[in-house]
Coordinates of C-alpha atoms in Angstrom, one line a residue:
Chain N
X1 CA 18.8 -36.0 -5.5
X2 CA 15.5 -35.3 -7.3
X3 CA 14.8 -36.3 -10.6
X4 CA 15.7 -34.0 -13.8
X5 CA 12.0 -31.3 -15.3
X6 CA 10.8 -32.3 -18.3
X7 CA 10.7 -29.3 -20.1
X8 CA 9.2 -28.2 -22.8
X9 CA 9.7 -24.9 -25.0
X10 CA 7.8 -22.9 -27.4
X11 CA 8.2 -21.1 -29.7
X12 CA 11.3 -21.1 -31.0
X13 CA 11.2 -17.9 -31.9
X14 CA 15.1 -15.4 -31.4
X15 CA 15.1 -15.8 -27.1
X16 CA 14.2 -19.4 -27.2
X17 CA 17.6 -20.4 -29.3
X18 CA 19.5 -17.2 -28.0
X19 CA 18.1 -17.6 -24.3
X20 CA 15.9 -21.0 -23.2
X21 CA 17.4 -23.2 -25.2
X22 CA 21.2 -22.7 -23.6
X23 CA 20.2 -21.5 -20.1
X24 CA 18.2 -25.9 -20.3
X25 CA 21.0 -27.1 -21.8
X26 CA 23.7 -26.0 -19.0
X27 CA 20.5 -27.1 -16.3
X28 CA 20.7 -30.0 -14.5
X29 CA 17.3 -28.9 -12.8
X30 CA 15.5 -29.0 -15.4
X31 CA 15.7 -32.4 -19.3
X32 CA 14.2 -30.5 -23.1
X33 CA 12.7 -32.7 -23.7
X34 CA 10.7 -31.5 -26.5
X35 CA 10.0 -29.0 -28.9
X36 CA 7.2 -26.7 -30.6
X37 CA 6.9 -23.9 -32.8
X38 CA 4.3 -23.4 -36.0
X39 CA 6.8 -22.4 -38.5
X40 CA 10.0 -23.5 -37.5
X41 CA 11.5 -27.2 -38.1
X42 CA 13.2 -30.0 -36.3
X43 CA 16.7 -29.1 -35.3
X44 CA 18.7 -31.6 -33.8
X45 CA 17.3 -34.5 -31.8
X46 CA 14.9 -33.3 -30.0
X47 CA 11.0 -34.2 -30.3
X48 CA 9.5 -31.4 -32.3
X49 CA 6.3 -30.2 -32.7
X50 CA 4.5 -27.9 -35.1
X51 CA 1.9 -27.2 -32.6
X52 CA 1.0 -27.7 -28.7
X53 CA -2.1 -30.5 -29.2
X54 CA 0.7 -32.6 -31.6
X55 CA 2.6 -33.2 -28.2
X56 CA 0.5 -34.3 -25.8
X57 CA -0.9 -36.6 -28.9
X58 CA 2.9 -37.8 -28.8
X59 CA 2.5 -39.5 -24.8
X60 CA 5.9 -38.0 -24.6
X61 CA 6.5 -37.2 -20.9
X62 CA 6.0 -33.5 -20.1
X63 CA 6.1 -31.7 -15.9
X64 CA 7.1 -27.7 -17.5
X65 CA 7.0 -25.9 -20.5
X66 CA 8.2 -22.6 -21.3
X67 CA 6.1 -20.1 -23.5
X68 CA 8.6 -17.7 -25.6
X69 CA 6.1 -17.3 -28.5
X70 CA 4.7 -13.7 -29.3
X71 CA 2.7 -12.3 -26.1
X72 CA -0.8 -12.4 -28.4
X73 CA -0.8 -16.1 -28.7
X74 CA 0.6 -17.3 -25.2
X75 CA -3.1 -17.1 -23.3
X76 CA -4.2 -20.1 -25.2
X77 CA -1.5 -22.0 -25.2
X78 CA -0.8 -21.9 -21.7
X79 CA -4.1 -22.4 -20.8
X80 CA -3.8 -25.7 -22.9
X81 CA -0.5 -26.2 -20.5
X82 CA -2.3 -26.0 -17.6
X83 CA -5.3 -27.9 -18.7
X84 CA -2.7 -31.0 -18.8
X85 CA -2.1 -30.3 -15.6
X86 CA 1.8 -28.6 -17.1
X87 CA 3.0 -26.2 -14.7
X88 CA 4.4 -23.3 -16.8
X89 CA 6.9 -20.7 -17.8
X90 CA 6.1 -17.5 -19.6
X91 CA 8.3 -15.3 -21.1
X92 CA 7.5 -11.2 -20.5
X93 CA 5.5 -10.6 -21.7
X94 CA 3.1 -13.0 -20.1
X95 CA 0.6 -11.6 -21.9
X96 CA -1.4 -9.1 -24.0
X97 CA -3.8 -7.8 -21.7
X98 CA -3.4 -8.1 -17.6
X99 CA -7.0 -9.7 -17.2
X100 CA -6.2 -13.3 -18.6
X101 CA -2.4 -14.2 -17.0
X102 CA -5.8 -13.2 -13.7
X103 CA -7.2 -15.3 -16.0
X104 CA -4.3 -17.9 -16.1
X105 CA -3.5 -17.3 -12.8
X106 CA -6.8 -18.3 -11.1
X107 CA -6.7 -21.6 -13.3
X108 CA -3.0 -22.6 -12.3
X109 CA -4.9 -22.2 -8.9
X110 CA -7.4 -24.4 -9.4
X111 CA -4.8 -27.1 -10.7
X112 CA -2.2 -27.0 -8.4
X113 CA 0.4 -26.9 -11.0
X114 CA 3.1 -23.7 -10.9
X115 CA 2.7 -20.8 -13.3
X116 CA 5.7 -18.5 -13.3
X117 CA 5.8 -14.8 -15.1
X118 CA 9.1 -14.8 -15.0
X119 CA 10.4 -11.2 -15.8
X120 CA 14.0 -12.2 -17.4
X121 CA 15.8 -8.6 -16.2
X122 CA 15.3 -9.0 -12.7
X123 CA 17.4 -11.8 -12.8
X124 CA 20.7 -9.6 -14.5
X125 CA 23.9 -9.5 -12.4
X126 CA 23.0 -6.1 -10.1
X127 CA 20.4 -5.9 -9.9
X128 CA 20.1 -7.3 -6.3
X129 CA 22.9 -5.4 -4.6
X130 CA 20.8 -2.3 -6.4
X131 CA 17.4 -3.7 -4.9
X132 CA 19.3 -4.0 -1.6
X133 CA 21.1 -0.5 -1.1
X134 CA 17.7 1.5 -1.8
X135 CA 16.3 -0.3 0.8
X136 CA 15.2 2.0 3.7
X137 CA 16.1 4.8 1.4
X138 CA 14.0 7.7 0.6
X139 CA 13.8 8.4 -3.0
X140 CA 13.5 11.9 -4.3
X141 CA 13.9 11.1 -8.5
X142 CA 14.4 8.5 -10.4
X143 CA 14.9 7.9 -14.2
X144 CA 14.3 5.3 -16.2
X145 CA 16.0 5.5 -19.1
X146 CA 15.0 2.0 -22.4
X147 CA 16.8 3.5 -25.6
X148 CA 17.9 1.1 -28.4
X149 CA 17.8 0.7 -31.8
X150 CA 14.6 -1.5 -33.0
X151 CA 16.5 -2.8 -36.5
X152 CA 19.0 -3.9 -34.6
X153 CA 17.4 -5.3 -31.2
X154 CA 14.2 -6.9 -32.8
X155 CA 14.5 -7.4 -37.3
X156 CA 11.7 -9.5 -38.7
X157 CA 9.2 -8.8 -35.5
X158 CA 6.0 -7.4 -36.8
X159 CA 4.3 -8.6 -33.5
X160 CA 6.3 -5.9 -31.6
X161 CA 4.4 -3.6 -34.0
X162 CA 0.5 -5.3 -33.4
X163 CA -2.0 -4.3 -31.4
X164 CA -1.0 -5.6 -28.1
X165 CA 3.0 -5.9 -28.9
X166 CA 3.6 -3.0 -26.8
X167 CA 6.5 -1.9 -29.4
X168 CA 9.1 0.6 -27.2
X169 CA 6.9 -1.3 -24.3
X170 CA 8.7 -4.6 -25.5
X171 CA 12.2 -3.7 -24.3
X172 CA 10.9 -0.8 -22.2
X173 CA 8.9 -3.0 -19.5
X174 CA 12.1 -4.3 -18.8
X175 CA 13.1 -1.2 -17.2
X176 CA 9.9 -1.2 -15.4
X177 CA 10.6 -4.5 -14.2
X178 CA 12.6 -4.3 -12.5
X179 CA 12.2 -0.7 -10.9
X180 CA 9.3 -2.8 -10.3
X181 CA 11.2 -5.2 -8.2
X182 CA 13.4 -2.3 -6.2
X183 CA 11.8 1.3 -5.3
X184 CA 11.0 1.4 -2.4
X185 CA 7.2 2.7 -2.9
X186 CA 4.4 1.3 -5.6
X187 CA 4.8 3.8 -8.7
X188 CA 1.8 5.3 -11.2
X189 CA 1.4 6.7 -14.1
X190 CA 0.2 10.3 -14.0
X191 CA 0.6 11.2 -17.9
X192 CA 1.8 10.1 -20.9
X193 CA 2.9 10.7 -24.5
X194 CA 3.1 7.9 -26.6
X195 CA 3.9 8.3 -31.1
X196 CA 2.8 5.7 -33.4
X197 CA 3.4 5.9 -36.7
X198 CA 1.7 6.7 -39.2
X199 CA 1.5 3.2 -40.2
X200 CA 1.9 0.8 -37.3
X201 CA -0.5 -0.2 -34.1
X202 CA 1.7 0.3 -31.0
X203 CA 3.8 3.0 -29.3
X204 CA 7.3 4.0 -31.3
X205 CA 9.0 6.1 -28.6
X206 CA 7.1 7.4 -25.4
X207 CA 7.0 9.3 -22.6
X208 CA 5.6 8.8 -19.2
X209 CA 6.0 10.9 -16.3
X210 CA 4.8 8.8 -12.9
X211 CA 5.2 8.9 -9.2
X212 CA 5.6 7.5 -6.1
X213 CA 3.3 7.5 -3.1
X214 CA 5.6 9.9 -1.6
X215 CA 5.3 12.0 -5.3
X216 CA 8.4 12.3 -5.9
X217 CA 8.5 12.1 -9.6
X218 CA 9.7 9.5 -12.0
X219 CA 10.4 9.8 -16.5
X220 CA 10.4 6.8 -18.2
X221 CA 12.1 7.7 -21.9
X222 CA 11.9 5.0 -23.9
X223 CA 12.6 5.0 -28.3
X224 CA 13.1 2.5 -30.5
X225 CA 14.9 5.0 -33.2
X226 CA 18.1 5.0 -30.7
X227 CA 21.8 5.3 -33.1
X228 CA 25.2 4.7 -31.7
X229 CA 25.4 4.5 -27.5
X230 CA 22.5 1.9 -26.3
X231 CA 20.3 2.9 -23.2
X232 CA 19.3 0.3 -20.7
X233 CA 19.9 2.2 -17.5
X234 CA 17.8 3.4 -14.7
X235 CA 19.1 6.6 -12.0
X236 CA 17.5 6.9 -8.3
X237 CA 18.0 10.2 -6.2
X238 CA 17.5 9.6 -2.6
X239 CA 17.9 11.7 0.9
X240 CA 20.5 9.0 1.1
X241 CA 22.6 9.1 -2.1
X242 CA 22.1 8.6 -6.1
X243 CA 22.4 4.6 -7.8
X244 CA 22.8 4.3 -11.0
X245 CA 21.5 0.9 -12.1
X246 CA 23.0 0.7 -16.3
X247 CA 23.4 -2.0 -19.7
X248 CA 19.6 -3.4 -18.7
X249 CA 20.6 -4.6 -14.8
X250 CA 24.4 -5.1 -16.1
X251 CA 26.0 -2.6 -14.4
X252 CA 25.2 -0.9 -10.9
X253 CA 27.4 2.2 -9.4
X254 CA 26.9 4.1 -6.3
X255 CA 27.1 8.2 -5.3
X256 CA 30.3 5.8 -2.7
X257 CA 32.0 4.7 -5.6
X258 CA 30.7 1.4 -7.3
X259 CA 29.3 -1.3 -5.5
X260 CA 30.8 -3.9 -4.8
X261 CA 31.8 -6.5 -7.9
X262 CA 29.1 -7.7 -10.1
X263 CA 31.1 -10.5 -12.1
X264 CA 29.8 -10.5 -15.9
X265 CA 32.8 -11.6 -18.2
X266 CA 31.6 -14.0 -21.0
X267 CA 27.9 -13.8 -18.8
X268 CA 27.3 -10.2 -19.9
X269 CA 22.3 -9.8 -20.1
X270 CA 22.9 -14.3 -21.2
X271 CA 22.9 -14.4 -17.2
X272 CA 20.0 -14.0 -16.9
X273 CA 18.5 -16.7 -17.3
X274 CA 20.3 -19.5 -15.5
X275 CA 18.3 -17.5 -12.4
X276 CA 15.5 -17.4 -14.2
X277 CA 15.5 -21.4 -14.7
X278 CA 16.7 -21.4 -11.0
X279 CA 13.8 -19.9 -9.3
X280 CA 11.6 -22.0 -11.8
X281 CA 12.4 -25.0 -10.8
X282 CA 12.3 -23.6 -6.7
X283 CA 8.9 -23.0 -7.1
X284 CA 8.1 -25.6 -9.3
X285 CA 9.8 -27.5 -6.3
X286 CA 7.8 -26.1 -3.8
X287 CA 4.1 -26.4 -5.5
X288 CA 4.1 -22.4 -5.5
X289 CA 2.8 -19.5 -8.4
X290 CA 4.9 -16.0 -9.0
X291 CA 2.0 -13.9 -11.3
X292 CA 3.5 -10.3 -10.9
X293 CA 1.4 -8.4 -14.1
X294 CA 2.9 -5.0 -12.0
X295 CA 5.2 -4.4 -14.9
X296 CA 2.1 -5.2 -17.3
X297 CA 0.0 -3.1 -14.6
X298 CA 2.2 -0.2 -15.6
X299 CA 2.4 -0.3 -19.4
X300 CA -1.5 -0.3 -19.9
X301 CA -1.9 2.6 -17.7
X302 CA 0.3 4.9 -20.0
X303 CA -1.7 3.1 -22.4
X304 CA -4.8 4.1 -20.5
X305 CA -3.7 7.4 -20.3
X306 CA -2.0 8.7 -23.3
X307 CA -2.0 11.4 -25.3
X308 CA -1.5 10.4 -28.2
X309 CA 1.1 12.3 -30.9
X310 CA 0.9 9.5 -35.5
X311 CA 5.2 10.0 -35.8
X312 CA 5.8 9.3 -39.4
X313 CA 5.8 6.0 -40.7
X314 CA 8.2 3.9 -39.5
X315 CA 9.4 0.7 -41.9
X316 CA 12.6 -1.3 -41.3
Chain F
X1 CA -27.6 2.5 17.3
X2 CA -23.3 3.7 16.7
X3 CA -23.3 6.6 16.2
X4 CA -23.7 7.9 11.8
X5 CA -20.6 7.9 10.6
X6 CA -19.9 11.7 9.8
X7 CA -18.9 12.4 5.7
X8 CA -18.1 15.7 3.6
X9 CA -18.1 14.9 -0.6
X10 CA -15.4 16.1 -2.1
X11 CA -16.2 17.1 -6.1
X12 CA -19.9 18.5 -6.0
X13 CA -20.3 17.7 -9.7
X14 CA -23.1 16.2 -12.0
X15 CA -22.9 12.6 -10.0
X16 CA -22.5 14.5 -5.8
X17 CA -26.1 16.1 -6.4
X18 CA -27.8 14.0 -8.2
X19 CA -26.8 10.3 -6.3
X20 CA -24.7 11.3 -3.7
X21 CA -25.8 14.2 -1.8
X22 CA -30.0 12.7 -2.1
X23 CA -28.8 8.8 -1.1
X24 CA -27.0 10.3 2.6
X25 CA -29.7 13.1 2.8
X26 CA -31.7 9.7 2.9
X27 CA -29.6 7.7 4.9
X28 CA -29.4 6.9 9.1
X29 CA -25.9 5.3 8.6
X30 CA -24.4 9.1 7.6
X31 CA -24.2 12.5 9.0
X32 CA -22.6 14.7 5.8
X33 CA -20.1 17.5 8.0
X34 CA -19.6 18.7 5.1
X35 CA -18.5 19.3 1.5
X36 CA -15.5 20.2 -0.9
X37 CA -14.8 21.3 -5.1
X38 CA -12.4 23.1 -6.1
X39 CA -15.0 26.1 -7.6
X40 CA -17.9 25.2 -5.9
X41 CA -20.4 27.0 -4.7
X42 CA -22.2 26.4 -1.0
X43 CA -24.8 25.5 -0.9
X44 CA -27.4 25.6 2.0
X45 CA -26.1 24.9 6.0
X46 CA -23.9 22.5 6.2
X47 CA -19.5 23.7 5.8
X48 CA -18.5 24.6 2.3
X49 CA -14.6 24.2 1.8
X50 CA -12.8 24.9 -1.0
X51 CA -9.8 22.1 -0.9
X52 CA -9.5 18.9 0.5
X53 CA -6.5 21.2 3.0
X54 CA -9.2 23.8 3.9
X55 CA -11.9 20.9 5.6
X56 CA -8.3 19.7 7.0
X57 CA -7.2 22.7 8.5
X58 CA -11.2 24.4 10.0
X59 CA -11.1 20.9 12.8
X60 CA -13.8 19.8 11.5
X61 CA -14.7 15.8 12.7
X62 CA -14.4 14.0 10.2
X63 CA -14.5 9.9 9.6
X64 CA -15.5 9.6 6.5
X65 CA -15.6 11.3 2.1
X66 CA -16.7 10.3 -0.8
X67 CA -14.9 11.4 -3.4
X68 CA -16.6 12.7 -6.8
X69 CA -14.6 14.6 -8.3
X70 CA -13.3 13.3 -13.1
X71 CA -10.6 10.3 -11.7
X72 CA -7.9 11.8 -13.3
X73 CA -6.9 13.6 -9.3
X74 CA -8.7 11.1 -7.6
X75 CA -5.8 9.7 -5.8
X76 CA -4.3 12.4 -4.6
X77 CA -8.0 13.6 -2.3
X78 CA -7.7 10.0 -1.6
X79 CA -4.3 9.3 -1.0
X80 CA -4.7 12.6 1.3
X81 CA -8.5 11.3 3.6
X82 CA -5.8 7.5 3.8
X83 CA -3.4 10.0 5.8
X84 CA -5.9 11.7 8.3
X85 CA -7.2 8.1 9.2
X86 CA -10.2 9.4 6.8
X87 CA -12.6 5.6 5.2
X88 CA -12.7 6.4 1.6
X89 CA -15.4 6.1 -1.5
X90 CA -14.5 6.6 -4.2
X91 CA -16.7 7.2 -7.9
X92 CA -16.3 4.8 -10.5
X93 CA -14.1 4.6 -11.7
X94 CA -11.9 4.7 -9.2
X95 CA -8.9 6.0 -10.8
X96 CA -7.0 7.2 -13.7
X97 CA -4.4 4.2 -14.0
X98 CA -4.8 1.1 -12.5
X99 CA -1.7 1.1 -10.5
X100 CA -2.5 4.3 -8.7
X101 CA -5.5 1.9 -7.0
X102 CA -3.1 -0.2 -5.9
X103 CA -1.0 2.1 -4.3
X104 CA -4.1 3.6 -2.4
X105 CA -5.1 -0.2 -0.9
X106 CA -1.6 -0.2 0.2
X107 CA -2.0 2.5 2.1
X108 CA -6.0 2.1 3.0
X109 CA -3.6 -1.2 4.9
X110 CA -1.3 0.9 6.1
X111 CA -4.4 3.1 7.9
X112 CA -5.9 0.3 9.3
X113 CA -9.8 2.6 7.7
X114 CA -11.7 1.1 4.8
X115 CA -10.9 1.9 1.0
X116 CA -14.5 1.5 -1.2
X117 CA -13.7 1.2 -5.4
X118 CA -18.1 2.0 -5.5
X119 CA -20.0 0.8 -9.3
X120 CA -22.8 1.9 -8.5
X121 CA -24.1 -0.1 -11.6
X122 CA -24.0 -3.3 -9.8
X123 CA -26.5 -2.5 -6.9
X124 CA -29.1 -1.8 -9.3
X125 CA -32.5 -3.5 -9.1
X126 CA -31.7 -7.0 -11.4
X127 CA -28.1 -7.6 -10.6
X128 CA -28.7 -9.1 -8.0
X129 CA -31.3 -11.6 -10.1
X130 CA -29.2 -11.9 -12.7
X131 CA -26.0 -13.3 -11.5
X132 CA -28.1 -15.3 -9.1
X133 CA -29.9 -16.9 -12.3
X134 CA -26.5 -17.2 -14.2
X135 CA -24.7 -18.9 -11.5
X136 CA -23.5 -22.3 -12.7
X137 CA -24.7 -21.8 -15.5
X138 CA -22.9 -21.8 -18.8
X139 CA -22.6 -19.5 -20.9
X140 CA -22.4 -19.2 -25.1
X141 CA -21.8 -16.3 -26.1
X142 CA -23.0 -12.6 -24.1
X143 CA -22.9 -8.8 -26.2
X144 CA -22.7 -5.2 -23.6
X145 CA -24.2 -2.9 -25.6
X146 CA -23.1 0.8 -23.8
X147 CA -25.0 2.8 -26.4
X148 CA -25.7 6.9 -25.4
X149 CA -25.4 10.0 -26.4
X150 CA -22.6 11.7 -25.0
X151 CA -24.5 15.5 -25.2
X152 CA -27.7 14.1 -22.6
X153 CA -26.0 11.9 -20.6
X154 CA -22.0 14.5 -20.5
X155 CA -23.3 18.4 -21.0
X156 CA -19.7 19.9 -20.1
X157 CA -17.5 17.0 -18.6
X158 CA -14.4 18.2 -20.5
X159 CA -12.9 15.5 -18.4
X160 CA -13.9 12.9 -20.0
X161 CA -12.1 13.7 -23.5
X162 CA -9.1 14.6 -21.5
X163 CA -6.5 11.5 -21.2
X164 CA -7.7 8.8 -17.8
X165 CA -11.6 10.5 -18.8
X166 CA -12.6 6.9 -20.9
X167 CA -14.6 9.2 -23.4
X168 CA -17.4 6.6 -24.4
X169 CA -15.3 3.9 -21.1
X170 CA -17.1 5.8 -18.5
X171 CA -20.4 4.7 -18.7
X172 CA -19.0 1.5 -21.1
X173 CA -17.0 0.4 -17.7
X174 CA -20.4 0.0 -15.5
X175 CA -21.6 -1.8 -18.0
X176 CA -18.3 -3.9 -17.5
X177 CA -18.3 -3.2 -12.8
X178 CA -22.4 -5.3 -13.7
X179 CA -19.8 -7.9 -16.6
X180 CA -17.3 -9.0 -14.2
X181 CA -19.4 -8.6 -10.8
X182 CA -22.3 -11.7 -12.9
X183 CA -20.5 -13.9 -15.1
X184 CA -20.4 -17.3 -14.8
X185 CA -16.1 -17.1 -15.6
X186 CA -13.6 -14.3 -15.6
X187 CA -13.6 -12.6 -19.5
X188 CA -10.1 -10.7 -21.0
X189 CA -10.1 -8.6 -23.8
X190 CA -9.3 -11.0 -26.9
X191 CA -9.1 -7.2 -30.0
X192 CA -10.1 -3.6 -29.7
X193 CA -11.4 -1.1 -32.7
X194 CA -10.7 2.9 -30.9
X195 CA -12.4 5.2 -32.7
X196 CA -10.9 8.7 -31.4
X197 CA -11.9 12.4 -32.7
X198 CA -9.6 13.6 -33.9
X199 CA -9.6 17.4 -31.6
X200 CA -9.9 14.9 -28.6
X201 CA -7.5 12.4 -26.0
X202 CA -10.1 9.6 -25.3
X203 CA -12.3 7.2 -27.5
X204 CA -16.3 8.2 -28.4
X205 CA -16.9 4.1 -29.7
X206 CA -15.3 2.2 -29.3
X207 CA -15.6 -2.0 -30.7
X208 CA -14.4 -5.2 -28.4
X209 CA -13.8 -9.0 -28.6
X210 CA -13.3 -10.7 -25.3
X211 CA -13.7 -14.1 -24.6
X212 CA -13.8 -15.9 -21.2
X213 CA -11.8 -18.3 -20.2
X214 CA -14.3 -21.7 -22.4
X215 CA -13.6 -19.3 -25.6
X216 CA -16.8 -18.5 -25.2
X217 CA -17.4 -14.7 -27.2
X218 CA -18.0 -11.7 -25.0
X219 CA -18.8 -8.4 -27.8
X220 CA -18.7 -5.3 -26.7
X221 CA -20.5 -2.6 -27.8
X222 CA -19.8 1.2 -26.8
X223 CA -20.9 4.4 -28.4
X224 CA -20.7 7.9 -27.5
X225 CA -23.6 8.9 -30.7
X226 CA -26.5 6.9 -29.9
X227 CA -29.2 9.8 -30.8
X228 CA -33.1 7.9 -30.4
X229 CA -33.4 5.0 -27.7
X230 CA -30.6 4.6 -25.5
X231 CA -29.0 1.3 -24.6
X232 CA -27.4 0.3 -21.8
X233 CA -27.6 -3.6 -22.2
X234 CA -26.3 -7.5 -21.3
X235 CA -27.5 -10.2 -23.3
X236 CA -26.5 -13.7 -22.4
X237 CA -27.7 -17.4 -24.1
X238 CA -26.1 -19.7 -21.6
X239 CA -26.8 -24.0 -22.3
X240 CA -29.9 -23.6 -20.7
X241 CA -31.4 -19.9 -21.3
X242 CA -30.8 -16.8 -21.7
X243 CA -31.4 -13.3 -20.1
X244 CA -30.7 -10.0 -21.0
X245 CA -30.5 -7.0 -18.0
X246 CA -31.6 -3.7 -19.1
X247 CA -32.0 -0.2 -18.7
X248 CA -28.3 -1.0 -17.1
X249 CA -29.4 -3.4 -14.1
X250 CA -32.5 -1.7 -14.0
X251 CA -35.1 -4.5 -15.3
X252 CA -33.8 -9.0 -16.2
X253 CA -36.1 -10.6 -18.7
X254 CA -34.7 -14.4 -19.5
X255 CA -36.5 -16.6 -21.6
X256 CA -37.7 -18.8 -19.6
X257 CA -39.7 -15.5 -18.9
X258 CA -40.2 -12.2 -17.2
X259 CA -38.1 -12.9 -13.8
X260 CA -39.5 -12.1 -10.5
X261 CA -40.7 -8.5 -10.1
X262 CA -37.7 -6.2 -9.4
X263 CA -39.6 -2.6 -7.8
X264 CA -38.5 -0.6 -10.1
X265 CA -41.0 2.5 -9.2
X266 CA -39.9 6.0 -8.0
X267 CA -36.8 4.4 -7.9
X268 CA -35.5 4.8 -11.5
X269 CA -31.2 4.9 -11.5
X270 CA -31.7 6.7 -8.0
X271 CA -31.9 3.7 -6.8
X272 CA -28.0 1.6 -7.1
X273 CA -26.6 4.4 -4.5
X274 CA -28.7 3.6 -1.2
X275 CA -27.5 0.2 -1.2
X276 CA -24.1 1.5 -2.3
X277 CA -23.6 3.0 0.9
X278 CA -25.6 0.4 3.3
X279 CA -22.2 -1.0 1.5
X280 CA -19.9 1.5 2.1
X281 CA -21.5 1.7 5.9
X282 CA -20.8 -1.4 6.1
X283 CA -17.7 -2.1 5.6
X284 CA -16.8 0.9 7.6
X285 CA -18.4 -0.6 10.8
X286 CA -16.2 -4.1 9.4
X287 CA -13.4 -2.4 9.7
X288 CA -12.3 -3.8 5.8
X289 CA -12.0 -2.6 2.2
X290 CA -14.0 -3.6 -0.7
X291 CA -10.8 -2.8 -3.9
X292 CA -12.3 -4.7 -7.1
X293 CA -10.2 -3.0 -10.6
X294 CA -11.1 -5.7 -12.4
X295 CA -13.4 -3.5 -14.6
X296 CA -11.1 -1.1 -14.9
X297 CA -8.6 -3.6 -16.1
X298 CA -10.4 -4.6 -18.9
X299 CA -10.4 -0.7 -20.2
X300 CA -6.7 -1.0 -20.3
X301 CA -6.9 -4.2 -21.2
X302 CA -8.6 -2.2 -24.3
X303 CA -6.6 0.3 -25.1
X304 CA -2.9 -2.2 -24.1
X305 CA -4.4 -3.7 -28.1
X306 CA -6.2 -1.4 -29.5
X307 CA -5.8 -0.5 -33.3
X308 CA -7.1 3.2 -32.5
X309 CA -8.9 4.6 -35.6
X310 CA -8.6 8.5 -35.9
X311 CA -13.0 9.5 -37.2
X312 CA -13.9 12.9 -37.4
X313 CA -13.4 16.5 -34.7
X314 CA -16.2 16.3 -32.1
X315 CA -17.3 18.8 -30.6
X316 CA -20.5 19.2 -28.3

């Protein structure tokens, strides 16, 4: 038995409360030793601080931090944590830009600590089986549909509409994080149309055409104004059958019928974070980092190659 | 004496005529065996083809290609060339997106041929001395000014205004290619304002604030409507003196006065390409690739984190 990893959670927003704190509470590999939030208030007996600097000044022993703030402020907090010799888990997306994540990777290497770009959707129940089914198959076409109602899923999250907040790509990047881990060949953007509300700095919808190296088309259909049924689906056609991964990676069916059983009772999307924290613990124990910017690279490329269309104002 | 590398130049636009063909003609390490252009016409005795497929069908022996087309079509031509087992030089920027360059890197590795992302400004006469002077110094501030008149330098280049053409970043990325090779620490974007003409899909001006890992600010000032004197300058302040690299890397001065002599008589910017082709030949002989996307990453990040401002229409 090794000692638990003493962890502080920084940024007590929706994702910290819904996912990180419960996953840490259930894990035997982590001890929550502090929480940090610029504007939050202390809850329960865990020591609370208004900043990472105050946490450092407290002298509390910390091994690792999970950074769950909006992406625009993650870099500076992560850099401060790495300078303390702390291991760092970055909630997705790992930053507001790619180059800042590359700079953090170098800082983690120098300090010999673990940096983990945590793409939670990769830990959804059916993702591993989907990857196994696709391995060695030849893809002919794919479609990634991420259509959700921003008013339901992102209430009050103004940061999502600010530069570096990614707009509809904030959820859409979850689909890209799955696709980049299960598709047989790397993909890249060939054209992109982004719809920006006249009053905001991030897209509310995106239609992006990608291809893989063999030329197979991959269409992205991302929308933040989806009413009624919500869609988080990846469909992949191959020369030997079709795969549908739905509900954000929770359910899998293939053309031969449902593939195995994925028991998601009582887990739903909550089930992603226990797996994510098991991976983080394994990386820390092994003394290695896992830094993958490939989903962000696709988002950046979709901006770089975009035809930008102005659409009507959006107000929550 | 090894045999010269048999090279074809693909895409006979301004940069091929002004730089690539003269540099190849003067080099003892390359033999020009063909030229390829979708719309161009044959000039002189060199075999000419309207497409890479026609070049392949001709059966002419080719070792390498230099791809000088607009960036939006580079990937497919490069992929075809790599599949032939040909070495590939990509004019800057190496593609319209980052992920396509990463995919080409993997294809080159599989084929065990050389892929070279050629950033010509890094071969400007004073760049190496600037890097040597900065090495080990502590940077406190930098400014990268790339202001030129698009009507003078890019006549008729409609691709520059199309998605993936980068607009003012097409020249600005030259400054970034120098900065990423000489600055002591990696840099990343913290805010960005891009001005898009109402009738076009790429920025005509960019004001981008970056930082390095120690927090030192780096300001980018890129403009395509510069009249009068043109500016391609990098100023770097350090705790032990100031450096000014001007004329796109051709001239260097430091606070102690001009640093050494950089004989640029009769070379001007033409001097970059002989060095670039010497590097390509060395890479091919050594059987290695040089693939650096860091300048593109900064451009992509500037788009990703942009506040976009619509400005008046631009017509050449």
